[in-house]
């Protein structure tokens, strides 16, 4: 982990330049549109020839402050913000892929991403799901029409850790876009750019916002993928765009072509813009991301160790446990920290699971992750319900699995609550 100046960057990077009136943080700009001195100036903004804002669906100063902060924390080239993490993933992929293209995806996915990829199949985009904890499986799935590889860093709820570095080398060797979902780790725990990711997505809803107040998503272009050199395979960026006054993005925007196009095409067309109010709340949450992540990791590690020795607990999934099958990958990518999500099986099957969850006194029964508060849920009946039996087995989500998103409360209180709930099973 390089992270030396992480929290300082998270605190100060939206005040660079000359903040208006010396404000302490970026104000909430609620103006829907922006006025200019003359018609030519506005036209130039519209044509990407001048920096500025035209209409709030594409950008806004508060949203841009958030984008710049994330770009810095991910050490990327440029970012674009969306209304949700899913909007970020779907808009990005729909803007790059065409009928007849193929993607290779980790089989261990956030439930909605899995459902999105199944929708892609209906649109004529082929998807191969593989066990991405070993690069060999990714390599074996690559075809002539493969354009992109999609992986999550640490998957939820079983905490499989993708073979991130080796997949990065493979993608760079084959000129494939390497699209990494960093939501579970957040830029504090892992920088996908260090394993040559081309694009990074974070759901801002989870650790980055951290307080359950706003949904949001962001795509970062790392600058590692050479869009211009691969223009034959991604004509959307290198051929004149008739829907945007014939612009050729790689010519007009240089290395930032992809993010620039995201703003003027998918974001404009889908309309999945974040509200400036939400951007402000996420910016505030982000200031303490580093402090919270430290506590999330420490608490989860202690809770995992407690559960492992409990007589009523059958098994524990947590990648930072030395006997986890994912420990080696975890050690390689995050220096043996595994974020705040763990899962475990309770003796007594689904009935015991229900009793455990119903008996919790402090830990909340709800299906979010990455919140400052500890949260518990039963994935097989909630978040992963859309999977059939076979898919549940291959995702490792058994019927007796309980997931806890470990919060930042004092560890003694978390363990006390889990302990009294286990007593009641
Ligand atoms: C929550 C989540 C998403 C989607 O984010 P939303 O902001 O809820 O749309 C994507 N990937 C992962 C890993 C997530 O946990």
Short mmCIF file of C-alpha atoms and ligand atoms in Angstrom, two decimals:
data_model
loop_
_atom_site.label_atom_id
_atom_site.label_comp_id
_atom_site.label_asym_id
_atom_site.label_seq_id
_atom_site.Cartn_x
_atom_site.Cartn_y
_atom_site.Cartn_z
CA UNK A 1 0.00 0.00 0.00
CA UNK A 2 1.52 3.30 -1.00
CA UNK A 3 -1.15 5.51 0.63
CA UNK A 4 1.29 7.88 2.36
CA UNK A 5 -0.67 11.00 1.63
CA UNK A 6 -4.05 9.47 1.12
CA UNK A 7 -6.07 11.27 3.78
CA UNK A 8 -4.35 14.59 3.13
CA UNK A 9 -5.35 14.28 -0.52
CA UNK A 10 -8.88 13.25 0.45
CA UNK A 11 -9.16 16.33 2.66
CA UNK A 12 -7.63 19.02 0.49
CA UNK A 13 -7.79 18.19 -3.19
CA UNK A 14 -11.11 19.91 -3.94
CA UNK A 15 -9.69 23.24 -2.78
CA UNK A 16 -6.86 23.48 -5.26
CA UNK A 17 -6.64 26.60 -7.39
CA UNK A 18 -8.55 29.45 -5.82
CA UNK A 19 -11.64 28.29 -3.96
CA UNK A 20 -14.41 30.89 -4.21
CA UNK A 21 -14.45 33.15 -1.07
CA UNK A 22 -11.84 30.89 0.53
CA UNK A 23 -14.52 28.32 1.30
CA UNK A 24 -13.60 25.32 3.41
CA UNK A 25 -15.21 22.87 1.01
CA UNK A 26 -16.66 22.92 -2.46
CA UNK A 27 -20.11 24.59 -2.35
CA UNK A 28 -23.26 22.85 -3.58
CA UNK A 29 -23.90 24.39 -6.99
CA UNK A 30 -27.54 23.83 -7.80
CA UNK A 31 -27.73 25.78 -11.06
CA UNK A 32 -29.17 23.57 -13.78
CA UNK A 33 -27.46 25.53 -16.57
CA UNK A 34 -24.64 28.05 -16.92
CA UNK A 35 -24.66 31.43 -18.69
CA UNK A 36 -21.87 32.94 -20.86
CA UNK A 37 -20.88 36.41 -22.07
CA UNK A 38 -21.70 35.69 -25.70
CA UNK A 39 -22.98 33.02 -28.07
CA UNK A 40 -19.50 32.04 -29.24
CA UNK A 41 -18.28 31.28 -25.72
CA UNK A 42 -21.23 28.98 -25.06
CA UNK A 43 -20.74 27.30 -28.44
CA UNK A 44 -17.09 26.63 -27.60
CA UNK A 45 -18.02 25.03 -24.28
CA UNK A 46 -20.48 22.84 -26.14
CA UNK A 47 -17.79 21.80 -28.60
CA UNK A 48 -15.21 20.91 -25.95
CA UNK A 49 -13.00 23.79 -27.13
CA UNK A 50 -13.28 25.71 -23.88
CA UNK A 51 -13.49 24.51 -20.28
CA UNK A 52 -16.81 25.19 -18.65
CA UNK A 53 -20.24 23.90 -17.80
CA UNK A 54 -23.28 24.05 -20.04
CA UNK A 55 -26.04 21.91 -18.60
CA UNK A 56 -26.19 20.02 -15.30
CA UNK A 57 -26.88 16.61 -16.80
CA UNK A 58 -23.30 16.49 -18.11
CA UNK A 59 -21.35 18.25 -15.40
CA UNK A 60 -21.43 20.78 -12.60
CA UNK A 61 -18.70 22.33 -10.39
CA UNK A 62 -19.63 20.27 -7.29
CA UNK A 63 -19.72 17.05 -9.29
CA UNK A 64 -16.42 17.95 -10.93
CA UNK A 65 -14.78 18.51 -7.52
CA UNK A 66 -15.78 14.97 -6.58
CA UNK A 67 -14.51 13.62 -9.93
CA UNK A 68 -11.15 15.31 -9.44
CA UNK A 69 -10.77 14.02 -5.92
CA UNK A 70 -11.44 10.45 -7.03
CA UNK A 71 -9.05 10.83 -9.98
CA UNK A 72 -6.31 11.83 -7.54
CA UNK A 73 -7.05 9.04 -5.06
CA UNK A 74 -7.10 6.44 -7.86
CA UNK A 75 -4.02 8.08 -9.44
CA UNK A 76 -5.82 8.10 -12.79
CA UNK A 77 -6.16 10.42 -15.75
CA UNK A 78 -9.78 11.57 -15.53
CA UNK A 79 -13.13 10.51 -14.06
CA UNK A 80 -16.81 10.83 -14.74
CA UNK A 81 -19.48 10.64 -12.05
CA UNK A 82 -22.83 8.85 -12.41
CA UNK A 83 -26.00 8.68 -10.33
CA UNK A 84 -25.26 5.13 -9.13
CA UNK A 85 -22.54 2.51 -9.37
CA UNK A 86 -24.74 0.48 -11.70
CA UNK A 87 -25.23 3.50 -13.97
CA UNK A 88 -21.44 3.85 -14.13
CA UNK A 89 -20.96 0.20 -15.09
CA UNK A 90 -23.84 -0.06 -17.56
CA UNK A 91 -23.19 3.27 -19.29
CA UNK A 92 -19.50 2.54 -19.66
CA UNK A 93 -19.99 -0.89 -21.13
CA UNK A 94 -22.86 0.10 -23.40
CA UNK A 95 -20.72 2.87 -24.82
CA UNK A 96 -17.83 0.54 -25.65
CA UNK A 97 -19.42 -2.74 -26.71
CA UNK A 98 -21.33 -3.62 -29.84
CA UNK A 99 -23.40 -6.60 -30.95
CA UNK A 100 -21.01 -9.50 -31.66
CA UNK A 101 -18.45 -8.43 -29.05
CA UNK A 102 -17.41 -10.75 -26.25
CA UNK A 103 -16.38 -10.03 -22.68
CA UNK A 104 -14.81 -12.25 -20.06
CA UNK A 105 -16.12 -11.62 -16.56
CA UNK A 106 -15.38 -12.95 -13.14
CA UNK A 107 -18.19 -15.26 -12.02
CA UNK A 108 -17.97 -13.70 -8.55
CA UNK A 109 -19.99 -10.56 -9.06
CA UNK A 110 -22.21 -8.08 -7.31
CA UNK A 111 -25.75 -9.39 -7.97
CA UNK A 112 -26.89 -6.51 -10.19
CA UNK A 113 -23.75 -6.64 -12.30
CA UNK A 114 -24.47 -10.29 -12.90
CA UNK A 115 -28.02 -9.43 -13.91
CA UNK A 116 -26.77 -6.63 -16.23
CA UNK A 117 -24.42 -9.06 -17.98
CA UNK A 118 -27.30 -11.44 -18.55
CA UNK A 119 -29.20 -8.55 -20.17
CA UNK A 120 -26.16 -8.00 -22.43
CA UNK A 121 -26.60 -11.53 -23.73
CA UNK A 122 -30.09 -10.54 -24.92
CA UNK A 123 -28.50 -7.63 -26.81
CA UNK A 124 -26.09 -9.90 -28.68
CA UNK A 125 -23.02 -9.28 -26.50
CA UNK A 126 -21.44 -12.57 -25.44
CA UNK A 127 -20.29 -13.00 -21.85
CA UNK A 128 -18.13 -15.81 -20.42
CA UNK A 129 -18.16 -16.11 -16.63
CA UNK A 130 -14.97 -17.61 -15.20
CA UNK A 131 -13.28 -18.21 -11.85
CA UNK A 132 -11.05 -15.13 -11.92
CA UNK A 133 -9.03 -16.12 -8.86
CA UNK A 134 -6.71 -17.82 -11.36
CA UNK A 135 -5.54 -16.05 -14.53
CA UNK A 136 -5.49 -19.35 -16.44
CA UNK A 137 -9.29 -19.43 -16.48
CA UNK A 138 -9.45 -15.91 -17.88
CA UNK A 139 -6.84 -16.69 -20.49
CA UNK A 140 -8.67 -19.84 -21.62
CA UNK A 141 -11.91 -17.88 -22.17
CA UNK A 142 -10.43 -15.26 -24.51
CA UNK A 143 -11.73 -15.35 -28.09
CA UNK A 144 -11.01 -13.38 -31.27
CA UNK A 145 -13.92 -11.04 -30.53
CA UNK A 146 -13.04 -10.46 -26.85
CA UNK A 147 -12.86 -6.74 -26.08
CA UNK A 148 -12.80 -6.52 -22.34
CA UNK A 149 -12.20 -8.35 -19.06
CA UNK A 150 -14.29 -7.39 -16.01
CA UNK A 151 -13.35 -8.31 -12.43
CA UNK A 152 -14.10 -7.24 -8.88
CA UNK A 153 -11.14 -6.92 -6.52
CA UNK A 154 -12.58 -8.83 -3.54
CA UNK A 155 -15.98 -10.36 -4.21
CA UNK A 156 -18.85 -10.28 -1.78
CA UNK A 157 -20.01 -12.26 0.22
CA UNK A 158 -17.43 -15.10 -0.15
CA UNK A 159 -14.37 -12.78 -0.44
CA UNK A 160 -12.80 -14.43 -3.48
CA UNK A 161 -9.82 -12.29 -4.52
CA UNK A 162 -9.17 -12.04 -8.26
CA UNK A 163 -5.71 -12.79 -9.67
CA UNK A 164 -5.49 -9.07 -10.34
CA UNK A 165 -1.87 -8.60 -11.27
CA UNK A 166 -1.66 -11.56 -13.66
CA UNK A 167 -4.96 -10.62 -15.34
CA UNK A 168 -3.59 -7.10 -15.82
CA UNK A 169 -0.50 -8.47 -17.56
CA UNK A 170 -2.68 -10.69 -19.75
CA UNK A 171 -4.97 -7.82 -20.77
CA UNK A 172 -2.08 -5.57 -21.56
CA UNK A 173 -0.44 -8.30 -23.65
CA UNK A 174 -3.66 -8.87 -25.62
CA UNK A 175 -4.73 -5.19 -25.83
CA UNK A 176 -7.93 -5.90 -23.92
CA UNK A 177 -9.66 -3.32 -21.78
CA UNK A 178 -9.20 -4.30 -18.14
CA UNK A 179 -12.20 -3.04 -16.18
CA UNK A 180 -11.84 -3.38 -12.40
CA UNK A 181 -14.60 -2.86 -9.83
CA UNK A 182 -12.77 -1.43 -6.80
CA UNK A 183 -15.89 -0.93 -4.65
CA UNK A 184 -15.07 -3.55 -2.00
CA UNK A 185 -11.51 -2.37 -1.52
CA UNK A 186 -11.88 1.37 -2.27
CA UNK A 187 -8.86 3.40 -3.39
CA UNK A 188 -7.57 3.35 0.18
CA UNK A 189 -6.95 -0.40 0.16
CA UNK A 190 -6.05 -0.93 -3.48
CA UNK A 191 -5.13 1.04 -6.60
CA UNK A 192 -6.16 -0.99 -9.67
CA UNK A 193 -3.89 1.23 -11.77
CA UNK A 194 -0.91 -0.57 -10.16
CA UNK A 195 -2.02 -3.77 -11.90
CA UNK A 196 -2.57 -1.98 -15.22
CA UNK A 197 -6.35 -1.59 -15.03
CA UNK A 198 -7.68 0.46 -17.96
CA UNK A 199 -10.90 1.56 -16.29
CA UNK A 200 -11.83 1.54 -12.61
CA UNK A 201 -15.35 1.71 -11.24
CA UNK A 202 -16.26 2.53 -7.67
CA UNK A 203 -19.74 2.60 -6.24
CA UNK A 204 -19.64 5.82 -4.21
CA UNK A 205 -22.56 4.46 -2.21
CA UNK A 206 -20.41 2.08 -0.18
CA UNK A 207 -17.10 2.84 1.58
CA UNK A 208 -16.39 6.10 -0.24
CA UNK A 209 -19.59 7.85 0.90
CA UNK A 210 -19.63 5.60 3.93
CA UNK A 211 -22.69 6.86 5.76
CA UNK A 212 -25.67 5.56 3.84
CA UNK A 213 -26.80 9.02 2.72
CA UNK A 214 -26.30 8.98 -1.06
CA UNK A 215 -26.07 6.58 -3.98
CA UNK A 216 -23.43 7.36 -6.62
CA UNK A 217 -20.86 5.87 -8.98
CA UNK A 218 -17.65 6.86 -10.74
CA UNK A 219 -15.54 5.63 -13.66
CA UNK A 220 -11.84 6.46 -13.72
CA UNK A 221 -9.71 6.16 -16.85
CA UNK A 222 -6.27 5.13 -15.61
CA UNK A 223 -4.57 6.37 -18.78
CA UNK A 224 -3.02 2.91 -19.28
CA UNK A 225 -5.13 1.90 -22.25
CA UNK A 226 -4.06 3.47 -25.55
CA UNK A 227 -7.39 4.29 -27.18
CA UNK A 228 -5.78 5.85 -30.25
CA UNK A 229 -3.55 2.84 -30.92
CA UNK A 230 -6.54 0.50 -30.62
CA UNK A 231 -8.86 2.63 -32.71
CA UNK A 232 -9.80 -0.12 -35.15
CA UNK A 233 -11.30 -2.13 -32.31
CA UNK A 234 -13.07 0.81 -30.65
CA UNK A 235 -14.40 2.91 -33.55
CA UNK A 236 -16.71 4.83 -31.20
CA UNK A 237 -13.71 6.86 -30.16
CA UNK A 238 -11.86 7.24 -33.43
CA UNK A 239 -14.57 7.75 -36.04
CA UNK A 240 -16.49 11.02 -36.44
CA UNK A 241 -19.54 10.93 -34.15
CA UNK A 242 -22.60 12.09 -36.11
CA UNK A 243 -24.57 12.56 -32.89
CA UNK A 244 -21.97 15.00 -31.58
CA UNK A 245 -21.20 17.40 -34.46
CA UNK A 246 -18.82 14.95 -36.13
CA UNK A 247 -16.19 15.09 -33.40
CA UNK A 248 -13.39 12.48 -33.40
CA UNK A 249 -12.83 11.96 -29.67
CA UNK A 250 -9.26 10.68 -29.83
CA UNK A 251 -8.30 13.80 -31.85
CA UNK A 252 -10.30 16.32 -29.83
CA UNK A 253 -9.59 15.02 -26.33
CA UNK A 254 -6.30 13.13 -26.61
CA UNK A 255 -5.62 10.62 -23.84
CA UNK A 256 -8.78 11.68 -21.96
CA UNK A 257 -10.92 10.71 -24.99
CA UNK A 258 -12.79 7.97 -23.25
CA UNK A 259 -13.92 9.96 -20.21
CA UNK A 260 -14.74 12.94 -22.43
CA UNK A 261 -16.95 10.78 -24.58
CA UNK A 262 -18.58 9.23 -21.49
CA UNK A 263 -19.66 12.68 -20.43
CA UNK A 264 -21.03 13.81 -23.77
CA UNK A 265 -22.59 10.55 -24.93
CA UNK A 266 -23.57 7.91 -22.33
CA UNK A 267 -24.10 10.37 -19.47
CA UNK A 268 -26.02 12.80 -21.67
CA UNK A 269 -28.08 10.06 -23.31
CA UNK A 270 -28.90 7.93 -20.29
CA UNK A 271 -29.37 10.96 -18.05
CA UNK A 272 -27.89 9.12 -15.07
CA UNK A 273 -26.49 12.29 -13.49
CA UNK A 274 -25.70 12.54 -9.78
CA UNK A 275 -27.39 15.36 -7.89
CA UNK A 276 -25.00 18.07 -6.60
CA UNK A 277 -26.46 17.60 -3.09
CA UNK A 278 -25.43 13.97 -3.15
CA UNK A 279 -22.00 14.88 -4.51
CA UNK A 280 -21.56 17.16 -1.50
CA UNK A 281 -22.51 14.42 0.97
CA UNK A 282 -20.19 11.94 -0.73
CA UNK A 283 -17.35 14.52 -0.65
CA UNK A 284 -17.83 14.86 3.10
CA UNK A 285 -17.86 11.10 3.63
CA UNK A 286 -14.76 10.71 1.50
CA UNK A 287 -12.71 12.91 3.84
CA UNK A 288 -12.60 10.12 6.46
CA UNK A 289 -12.37 7.14 4.07
CA UNK A 290 -8.82 6.28 5.17
CA UNK A 291 -9.66 6.38 8.88
CA UNK A 292 -12.81 4.35 8.44
CA UNK A 293 -11.14 1.72 6.24
CA UNK A 294 -8.42 1.17 8.82
CA UNK A 295 -11.08 0.49 11.45
CA UNK A 296 -13.25 -1.61 9.10
CA UNK A 297 -10.29 -3.88 8.30
CA UNK A 298 -9.15 -4.15 11.91
CA UNK A 299 -12.67 -4.91 13.21
CA UNK A 300 -13.40 -7.46 10.48
CA UNK A 301 -10.14 -9.25 11.17
CA UNK A 302 -10.95 -9.49 14.89
CA UNK A 303 -14.54 -10.60 14.26
CA UNK A 304 -13.34 -13.25 11.75
CA UNK A 305 -10.90 -14.64 14.34
CA UNK A 306 -13.65 -14.67 17.00
CA UNK A 307 -16.09 -16.48 14.70
CA UNK A 308 -13.49 -19.00 13.63
CA UNK A 309 -13.11 -20.35 17.18
CA UNK A 310 -16.86 -20.29 18.00
CA UNK A 311 -18.39 -23.75 18.38
CA UNK A 312 -21.60 -22.83 16.56
CA UNK A 313 -19.81 -21.45 13.51
CA UNK A 314 -19.06 -23.97 10.75
CA UNK A 315 -16.80 -21.90 8.54
CA UNK A 316 -15.73 -18.29 7.98
CA UNK A 317 -15.01 -16.58 4.65
CA UNK A 318 -12.55 -13.74 5.04
CA UNK A 319 -9.62 -13.36 2.66
CA UNK A 320 -7.24 -12.04 5.32
CA UNK A 321 -7.46 -15.28 7.34
CA UNK A 322 -4.24 -17.22 6.67
CA UNK A 323 -6.21 -20.40 5.93
CA UNK A 324 -8.49 -18.71 3.38
CA UNK A 325 -8.01 -20.10 -0.15
CA UNK A 326 -7.77 -16.45 -1.26
CA UNK A 327 -5.12 -15.43 1.26
CA UNK A 328 -2.21 -15.50 -1.21
CA UNK A 329 -3.97 -13.20 -3.68
CA UNK A 330 -5.05 -10.98 -0.79
CA UNK A 331 -1.49 -10.78 0.50
CA UNK A 332 -0.26 -9.82 -2.94
CA UNK A 333 -2.75 -7.07 -3.66
CA UNK A 334 -3.64 -5.46 -0.34
CA UNK A 335 -0.88 -6.48 2.00
CA UNK A 336 -3.22 -8.97 3.73
CA UNK A 337 -6.01 -6.55 4.50
CA UNK A 338 -9.42 -7.68 3.28
CA UNK A 339 -11.83 -4.80 3.83
CA UNK A 340 -14.89 -5.05 6.07
CA UNK A 341 -17.06 -7.79 4.59
CA UNK A 342 -17.05 -11.34 5.88
CA UNK A 343 -19.47 -14.25 5.81
CA UNK A 344 -19.94 -17.39 7.85
CA UNK A 345 -22.10 -20.48 8.25
CA UNK A 346 -24.05 -21.23 11.42
CA UNK A 347 -24.77 -24.78 12.61
CA UNK A 348 -28.48 -25.45 12.36
CA UNK A 349 -29.03 -24.36 8.76
CA UNK A 350 -31.35 -21.70 7.51
CA UNK A 351 -33.47 -21.71 10.67
CA UNK A 352 -30.45 -20.88 12.80
CA UNK A 353 -29.50 -18.14 10.30
CA UNK A 354 -32.89 -16.54 10.66
CA UNK A 355 -32.77 -16.76 14.45
CA UNK A 356 -29.26 -15.24 14.47
CA UNK A 357 -30.27 -12.30 12.29
CA UNK A 358 -33.51 -11.74 14.23
CA UNK A 359 -31.59 -11.71 17.53
CA UNK A 360 -29.13 -8.96 16.64
CA UNK A 361 -29.57 -5.90 18.84
CA UNK A 362 -27.11 -3.33 17.48
CA UNK A 363 -26.13 -4.69 14.06
CA UNK A 364 -28.75 -3.65 11.52
CA UNK A 365 -30.69 -6.08 9.35
CA UNK A 366 -30.24 -4.54 5.92
CA UNK A 367 -28.61 -5.24 2.56
CA UNK A 368 -26.05 -2.50 2.11
CA UNK A 369 -22.28 -2.81 2.54
CA UNK A 370 -19.50 -0.39 3.40
CA UNK A 371 -21.47 1.67 5.90
CA UNK A 372 -19.98 3.07 9.10
CA UNK A 373 -22.57 0.97 10.94
CA UNK A 374 -22.40 -2.84 11.08
CA UNK A 375 -24.99 -4.54 8.86
CA UNK A 376 -26.09 -8.16 8.54
CA UNK A 377 -28.04 -10.02 5.88
CA UNK A 378 -28.86 -13.40 4.40
CA UNK A 379 -27.71 -13.19 0.75
CA UNK A 380 -29.40 -16.38 -0.56
CA UNK A 381 -32.85 -14.89 0.16
CA UNK A 382 -32.04 -11.23 -0.65
CA UNK A 383 -29.10 -9.87 -2.67
CA UNK A 384 -28.42 -13.09 -4.58
CA UNK A 385 -32.02 -14.23 -4.96
CA UNK A 386 -31.94 -13.83 -8.76
CA UNK A 387 -29.40 -16.67 -9.03
CA UNK A 388 -30.65 -20.21 -9.55
CA UNK A 389 -29.46 -23.15 -7.39
CA UNK A 390 -26.52 -23.92 -9.64
CA UNK A 391 -25.40 -20.28 -9.81
CA UNK A 392 -25.70 -19.96 -6.02
CA UNK A 393 -23.41 -22.95 -5.62
CA UNK A 394 -20.84 -21.62 -8.10
CA UNK A 395 -20.95 -18.18 -6.42
CA UNK A 396 -20.38 -19.94 -3.07
CA UNK A 397 -23.57 -18.45 -1.62
CA UNK A 398 -24.99 -21.37 0.37
CA UNK A 399 -28.40 -21.21 2.04
CA UNK A 400 -26.79 -21.08 5.50
CA UNK A 401 -24.47 -18.16 4.75
CA UNK A 402 -24.70 -14.94 6.76
CA UNK A 403 -22.92 -11.80 5.60
CA UNK A 404 -21.75 -9.07 7.92
CA UNK A 405 -20.53 -5.72 6.70
CA UNK A 406 -18.41 -4.89 9.72
CA UNK A 407 -18.74 -1.25 10.79
CA UNK A 408 -16.54 1.10 12.78
CA UNK A 409 -18.20 0.64 16.18
CA UNK A 410 -15.98 -0.52 19.04
CA UNK A 411 -15.03 -4.14 18.37
CA UNK A 412 -16.16 -5.24 21.86
CA UNK A 413 -19.71 -4.10 21.08
CA UNK A 414 -19.73 -5.88 17.71
CA UNK A 415 -18.48 -9.13 19.23
CA UNK A 416 -20.90 -8.85 22.16
CA UNK A 417 -23.85 -8.52 19.77
CA UNK A 418 -22.73 -11.40 17.55
CA UNK A 419 -22.04 -13.54 20.62
CA UNK A 420 -25.49 -13.03 22.22
CA UNK A 421 -27.17 -13.68 18.83
CA UNK A 422 -25.20 -16.91 18.37
CA UNK A 423 -26.25 -17.98 21.88
CA UNK A 424 -29.87 -17.79 20.73
CA UNK A 425 -29.45 -20.07 17.70
C1 LIG B 1 -23.03 -1.79 -4.69
C2 LIG B 1 -22.10 -2.25 -5.71
C3 LIG B 1 -22.22 -1.85 -7.05
C4 LIG B 1 -23.36 -0.96 -7.53
O1 LIG B 1 -23.39 0.27 -6.92
P1 LIG B 1 -24.75 1.12 -6.68
O2 LIG B 1 -24.21 2.44 -6.28
O3 LIG B 1 -25.54 0.43 -5.63
O4 LIG B 1 -25.48 1.16 -7.99
C5 LIG B 1 -21.30 -2.31 -7.96
N1 LIG B 1 -20.30 -3.13 -7.59
C6 LIG B 1 -20.15 -3.55 -6.31
C7 LIG B 1 -19.02 -4.45 -5.97
C8 LIG B 1 -21.04 -3.13 -5.33
O5 LIG B 1 -20.89 -3.56 -4.08
#
